[in-house]
Amino acid sequence: MARAIWKGAISFGLVHIPVSLNVAVSSERVDFDWLDKRSMEPVGYKRVNKVTGKEIDKDNIVKGVEYEKGRYVVISEQEIRDARPEATQTIDIFSFVEAGEIPLQHFDTPYYLSPDRRGGKVYALLRDTLESTGKVALATVVLHTRQHLALLRPLEDALVLITLRWPEEVRSVETLELDKSVTDAKVDKRELGMAKRLVEDMSGSWAPDEYHDAFRQTILDLVEEKASKGKIETVDKGEGASVEKGADILDLTELLKRSLGGKAKGATKPATKRPRKAS
């Protein structure tokens, strides 16, 4: 059974579909911890003033947004809390667009949606409607105190929610500044034919079980080999280690414990504000 990280409802028009949001991917990266090679004690991070090099107390730390180079506007914790989107338990659909209309570079993180509280029939209705029309639903949802743009699309018998990057987060292809050797290239028909045949010769079916992270597996095999030979170091974390680690994230832990939710005021097209740079 998939792990539900959020429960709420899909909302559009007068339709209300109770759903659960489930994790669709997991990180399988190898975590390397810092250790002092002299004592095999864990090495942590400190709050250090980058000018003086001295450690400072958390009470003297404030948050600022760079307005001009080297000049910051300080924003208080209360102002940050007031600016956060109001959390409700809804995925608010505000539009439907053609499935192929959204560029791939806008896609971020996928989640599985499952029906909740006898919502199966209307869940299936939305899934089949999207399937038959070839459209995806655009929506907003608040996760981890942050508002996300998202799309809903069918996948086999299920619905998938994919968070999208905001347009201002995506760089245009024009930033590549491709020269005329690419933009005005005149491809030889014979070379194109040979390239097509090469693609056909190398074509196959999608086989995800055949693809693996070779670096991760090599490291894990090395760890297993060294452990089997008794090459294991005992690390004494000490009493203060957990306190120091928790302090590094500067109160974000408390924010991450807040309820997950969705946009509060119905299906309206989202608007965002960005910090303004002085000219």
C-alpha positions as a printed NumPy array, in Angstrom:
array([[  0.   ,   0.   ,   0.   ],
       [  1.403,   3.403,  -0.996],
       [  2.186,   5.841,   1.828],
       [ -0.27 ,   8.75 ,   1.951],
       [  1.412,  12.061,   2.763],
       [ -1.679,  14.26 ,   2.343],
       [ -5.448,  13.812,   2.387],
       [ -7.953,  16.21 ,   0.933],
       [-10.026,  16.62 ,  -2.205],
       [ -9.858,  17.53 ,  -5.863],
       [-12.198,  20.44 ,  -6.507],
       [-13.521,  21.807,  -9.808],
       [-16.923,  23.322, -10.473],
       [-19.333,  21.579,  -8.127],
       [-17.332,  18.335,  -8.216],
       [-15.605,  17.262,  -5.009],
       [-13.353,  14.17 ,  -5.091],
       [-11.83 ,  12.996,  -1.8  ],
       [ -8.282,  11.772,  -2.462],
       [ -4.999,  10.834,  -0.833],
       [ -1.647,  12.027,  -2.159],
       [  0.972,   9.277,  -2.233],
       [  4.717,   9.343,  -2.821],
       [  5.552,   8.156,  -6.361],
       [  9.361,   8.349,  -6.22 ],
       [ 12.088,   7.795,  -3.642],
       [ 15.655,   9.017,  -3.357],
       [ 18.19 ,   6.207,  -3.511],
       [ 21.313,   8.322,  -3.202],
       [ 24.193,   7.255,  -0.981],
       [ 24.57 ,   9.532,   2.06 ],
       [ 28.118,  10.366,   3.105],
       [ 28.518,  11.689,   6.667],
       [ 31.487,  13.85 ,   7.648],
       [ 33.785,  12.245,  10.25 ],
       [ 36.953,  13.418,  12.02 ],
       [ 39.556,  10.879,  10.85 ],
       [ 41.549,  11.341,  14.085],
       [ 38.756,  10.334,  16.441],
       [ 35.966,   9.053,  14.134],
       [ 33.626,  11.621,  15.648],
       [ 30.895,  13.226,  13.505],
       [ 31.617,  16.647,  12.02 ],
       [ 28.733,  19.136,  11.954],
       [ 28.04 ,  22.619,  10.646],
       [ 28.226,  25.873,  12.587],
       [ 26.629,  29.284,  12.172],
       [ 29.621,  31.378,  11.204],
       [ 29.811,  35.056,  10.293],
       [ 31.423,  34.91 ,   6.836],
       [ 33.257,  38.211,   7.373],
       [ 34.681,  37.727,  10.89 ],
       [ 34.809,  33.938,  10.802],
       [ 33.289,  33.859,  14.287],
       [ 30.423,  31.619,  15.356],
       [ 27.247,  33.541,  16.242],
       [ 24.19 ,  32.764,  18.323],
       [ 20.928,  31.936,  16.542],
       [ 19.226,  34.893,  18.283],
       [ 21.388,  37.233,  16.217],
       [ 20.37 ,  35.723,  12.883],
       [ 17.726,  37.395,  10.725],
       [ 16.518,  36.628,   7.206],
       [ 17.068,  39.026,   4.342],
       [ 16.305,  39.24 ,   0.621],
       [ 18.962,  40.758,  -1.619],
       [ 17.416,  43.871,  -3.201],
       [ 20.567,  45.134,  -4.872],
       [ 24.041,  43.632,  -4.928],
       [ 25.293,  43.757,  -1.353],
       [ 22.095,  45.401,  -0.037],
       [ 19.374,  43.41 ,   1.716],
       [ 15.857,  43.969,   2.977],
       [ 15.291,  42.18 ,   6.298],
       [ 12.048,  40.179,   6.573],
       [ 10.787,  39.116,   9.994],
       [  9.55 ,  35.627,  10.862],
       [  6.043,  37.043,  11.353],
       [  6.1  ,  38.648,   7.903],
       [  7.183,  35.311,   6.42 ],
       [  4.334,  33.52 ,   8.192],
       [  1.834,  36.133,   6.988],
       [  3.042,  35.739,   3.382],
       [  2.648,  31.97 ,   3.304],
       [ -0.416,  30.709,   1.404],
       [ -3.365,  29.699,   3.549],
       [ -3.51 ,  25.924,   3.807],
       [ -6.688,  23.999,   3.028],
       [ -7.211,  20.391,   1.97 ],
       [ -8.016,  20.977,  -1.69 ],
       [ -6.385,  20.543,  -5.076],
       [ -8.082,  23.4  ,  -6.925],
       [ -8.45 ,  22.797, -10.664],
       [ -8.717,  26.061, -12.597],
       [ -8.273,  24.941, -16.222],
       [ -7.932,  22.022, -18.642],
       [ -5.315,  22.045, -21.422],
       [ -4.076,  19.661, -24.097],
       [ -1.806,  16.982, -22.628],
       [  1.116,  17.796, -24.917],
       [  0.927,  21.549, -24.446],
       [  3.053,  21.791, -21.286],
       [  6.827,  21.744, -22.003],
       [  8.782,  18.974, -20.274],
       [ 11.133,  21.436, -18.56 ],
       [  8.209,  22.603, -16.402],
       [  7.691,  19.146, -14.85 ],
       [  8.933,  18.671, -11.287],
       [  7.772,  15.911,  -8.888],
       [  5.15 ,  13.192,  -9.504],
       [  2.685,  11.886,  -6.904],
       [  0.023,   9.189,  -7.086],
       [ -3.557,  10.143,  -6.213],
       [ -5.857,   7.504,  -4.766],
       [ -9.584,   7.848,  -4.005],
       [-10.559,   8.306,  -0.387],
       [-13.813,   7.988,   1.585],
       [-15.924,   6.24 ,  -1.071],
       [-14.754,   8.623,  -3.79 ],
       [-13.932,   5.861,  -6.278],
       [-16.743,   6.461,  -8.775],
       [-16.189,  10.195,  -9.265],
       [-12.407,   9.584,  -9.235],
       [-12.876,   7.15 , -12.14 ],
       [-15.133,   9.684, -13.891],
       [-12.413,  12.352, -13.855],
       [ -9.787,   9.831, -14.952],
       [-11.873,   8.619, -17.903],
       [-12.824,  12.176, -18.874],
       [ -9.189,  13.225, -19.057],
       [ -8.32 ,  10.06 , -20.959],
       [-11.064,  10.504, -23.54 ],
       [-10.466,  14.228, -24.101],
       [ -6.671,  14.026, -24.22 ],
       [ -6.437,  16.854, -21.699],
       [ -4.756,  17.387, -18.353],
       [ -6.087,  19.442, -15.451],
       [ -4.138,  22.469, -14.201],
       [ -4.459,  23.077, -10.471],
       [ -2.907,  24.709,  -7.426],
       [ -2.111,  22.922,  -4.187],
       [ -0.226,  23.862,  -1.032],
       [  2.366,  21.314,   0.12 ],
       [  4.871,  21.917,   2.915],
       [  3.603,  25.508,   3.325],
       [  4.412,  26.308,  -0.31 ],
       [  1.913,  26.845,  -3.118],
       [  2.54 ,  24.682,  -6.173],
       [  1.292,  24.786,  -9.723],
       [  0.379,  21.223, -10.709],
       [ -1.24 ,  19.069, -13.343],
       [ -3.439,  15.993, -13.022],
       [ -3.353,  13.297, -15.675],
       [ -4.48 ,   9.663, -15.99 ],
       [ -1.989,   6.807, -15.684],
       [ -3.457,   3.346, -16.329],
       [ -6.219,   3.007, -13.695],
       [ -4.967,   5.88 , -11.556],
       [ -4.592,   9.643, -11.485],
       [ -1.187,  11.272, -11.145],
       [ -0.46 ,  14.744,  -9.788],
       [  2.77 ,  16.316, -11.066],
       [  3.982,  19.533,  -9.481],
       [  5.181,  22.077, -12.046],
       [  7.873,  24.705, -11.839],
       [  6.541,  28.247, -11.942],
       [  7.174,  29.902, -15.347],
       [  9.699,  32.343, -13.865],
       [ 11.755,  29.36 , -12.635],
       [ 12.199,  27.939, -16.14 ],
       [ 14.84 ,  29.394, -18.419],
       [ 13.976,  29.876, -22.062],
       [ 15.749,  27.796, -24.698],
       [ 16.82 ,  31.151, -26.139],
       [ 19.311,  31.481, -23.27 ],
       [ 21.409,  28.85 , -25.067],
       [ 22.093,  31.41 , -27.822],
       [ 22.418,  28.703, -30.466],
       [ 24.261,  29.92 , -33.567],
       [ 23.239,  29.502, -37.2  ],
       [ 25.157,  26.25 , -37.53 ],
       [ 22.308,  24.78 , -35.468],
       [ 19.307,  27.002, -36.204],
       [ 19.835,  27.2  , -39.981],
       [ 21.468,  23.817, -40.484],
       [ 20.8  ,  22.152, -43.829],
       [ 20.838,  18.439, -43.043],
       [ 21.897,  16.162, -45.89 ],
       [ 19.103,  13.709, -46.807],
       [ 21.547,  10.819, -47.118],
       [ 22.995,  11.495, -43.659],
       [ 19.489,  11.866, -42.223],
       [ 18.517,   8.501, -43.733],
       [ 21.57 ,   6.819, -42.214],
       [ 20.831,   8.382, -38.823],
       [ 17.235,   7.131, -38.979],
       [ 18.4  ,   3.608, -39.77 ],
       [ 20.813,   3.744, -36.839],
       [ 17.984,   4.807, -34.534],
       [ 15.803,   1.96 , -35.828],
       [ 18.612,  -0.564, -35.307],
       [ 19.098,   0.605, -31.699],
       [ 15.39 ,   0.861, -30.9  ],
       [ 13.78 ,  -1.299, -28.244],
       [ 11.106,  -1.306, -25.539],
       [ 11.191,   0.617, -22.276],
       [ 12.656,  -1.84 , -19.743],
       [ 13.14 ,  -0.014, -16.41 ],
       [ 14.374,  -3.143, -14.591],
       [ 17.493,  -3.056, -16.762],
       [ 18.602,   0.43 , -15.688],
       [ 20.498,   0.954, -12.439],
       [ 22.606,   3.588, -10.692],
       [ 26.052,   2.028, -11.162],
       [ 27.796,   4.487,  -8.793],
       [ 25.382,   3.78 ,  -5.925],
       [ 25.645,   0.008,  -6.4  ],
       [ 29.449,   0.16 ,  -6.527],
       [ 29.586,   2.118,  -3.265],
       [ 27.113,  -0.239,  -1.549],
       [ 29.11 ,  -3.284,  -2.734],
       [ 32.284,  -1.654,  -1.419],
       [ 30.635,  -0.972,   1.951],
       [ 29.45 ,  -4.588,   2.144],
       [ 32.898,  -5.903,   1.215],
       [ 34.702,  -3.773,   3.818],
       [ 32.134,  -4.608,   6.486],
       [ 32.548,  -8.333,   5.84 ],
       [ 36.285,  -7.914,   6.498],
       [ 35.632,  -6.138,   9.8  ],
       [ 36.61 ,  -2.712,   8.505],
       [ 33.923,  -0.866,  10.492],
       [ 34.559,   2.205,  12.631],
       [ 32.456,   2.962,  15.712],
       [ 31.252,   6.569,  15.757],
       [ 30.427,   8.226,  19.085],
       [ 27.885,  10.924,  18.292],
       [ 28.026,  12.419,  21.762],
       [ 25.268,  14.249,  23.619],
       [ 25.408,  17.512,  21.663],
       [ 25.428,  16.126,  18.123],
       [ 21.679,  16.012,  17.596],
       [ 21.222,  19.52 ,  19.   ],
       [ 23.828,  20.971,  16.649],
       [ 22.364,  19.216,  13.623],
       [ 18.871,  20.429,  14.407],
       [ 20.098,  23.992,  14.778],
       [ 21.551,  23.978,  11.283],
       [ 18.165,  24.175,   9.593],
       [ 17.127,  27.29 ,  11.511],
       [ 13.583,  26.47 ,  12.61 ],
       [ 12.626,  24.78 ,   9.304],
       [ 11.828,  21.592,  11.208],
       [  8.921,  23.332,  12.918],
       [  7.66 ,  24.582,   9.558],
       [  7.833,  21.105,   8.016],
       [  5.632,  19.748,  10.82 ],
       [  2.761,  22.042,   9.884],
       [ -0.283,  20.535,   8.283],
       [ -0.204,  19.865,   4.569],
       [ -3.052,  21.487,   2.686],
       [ -4.456,  23.178,  -0.374],
       [ -5.525,  26.583,  -1.654],
       [ -8.418,  28.114,   0.225],
       [-10.495,  30.275,  -2.095],
       [-11.685,  28.154,  -4.973],
       [-10.545,  27.577,  -8.507],
       [ -8.9  ,  30.795,  -9.572],
       [ -5.812,  31.176, -11.693],
       [ -2.757,  31.534,  -9.411],
       [ -0.829,  34.776,  -9.064],
       [  2.676,  35.108,  -7.672],
       [  4.88 ,  37.907,  -6.491],
       [  8.643,  37.998,  -6.776],
       [ 11.236,  40.052,  -4.882],
       [ 11.861,  43.161,  -6.982],
       [ 15.384,  44.07 ,  -8.041],
       [ 16.3  ,  47.709,  -8.233],
       [ 17.377,  48.875, -11.646]])
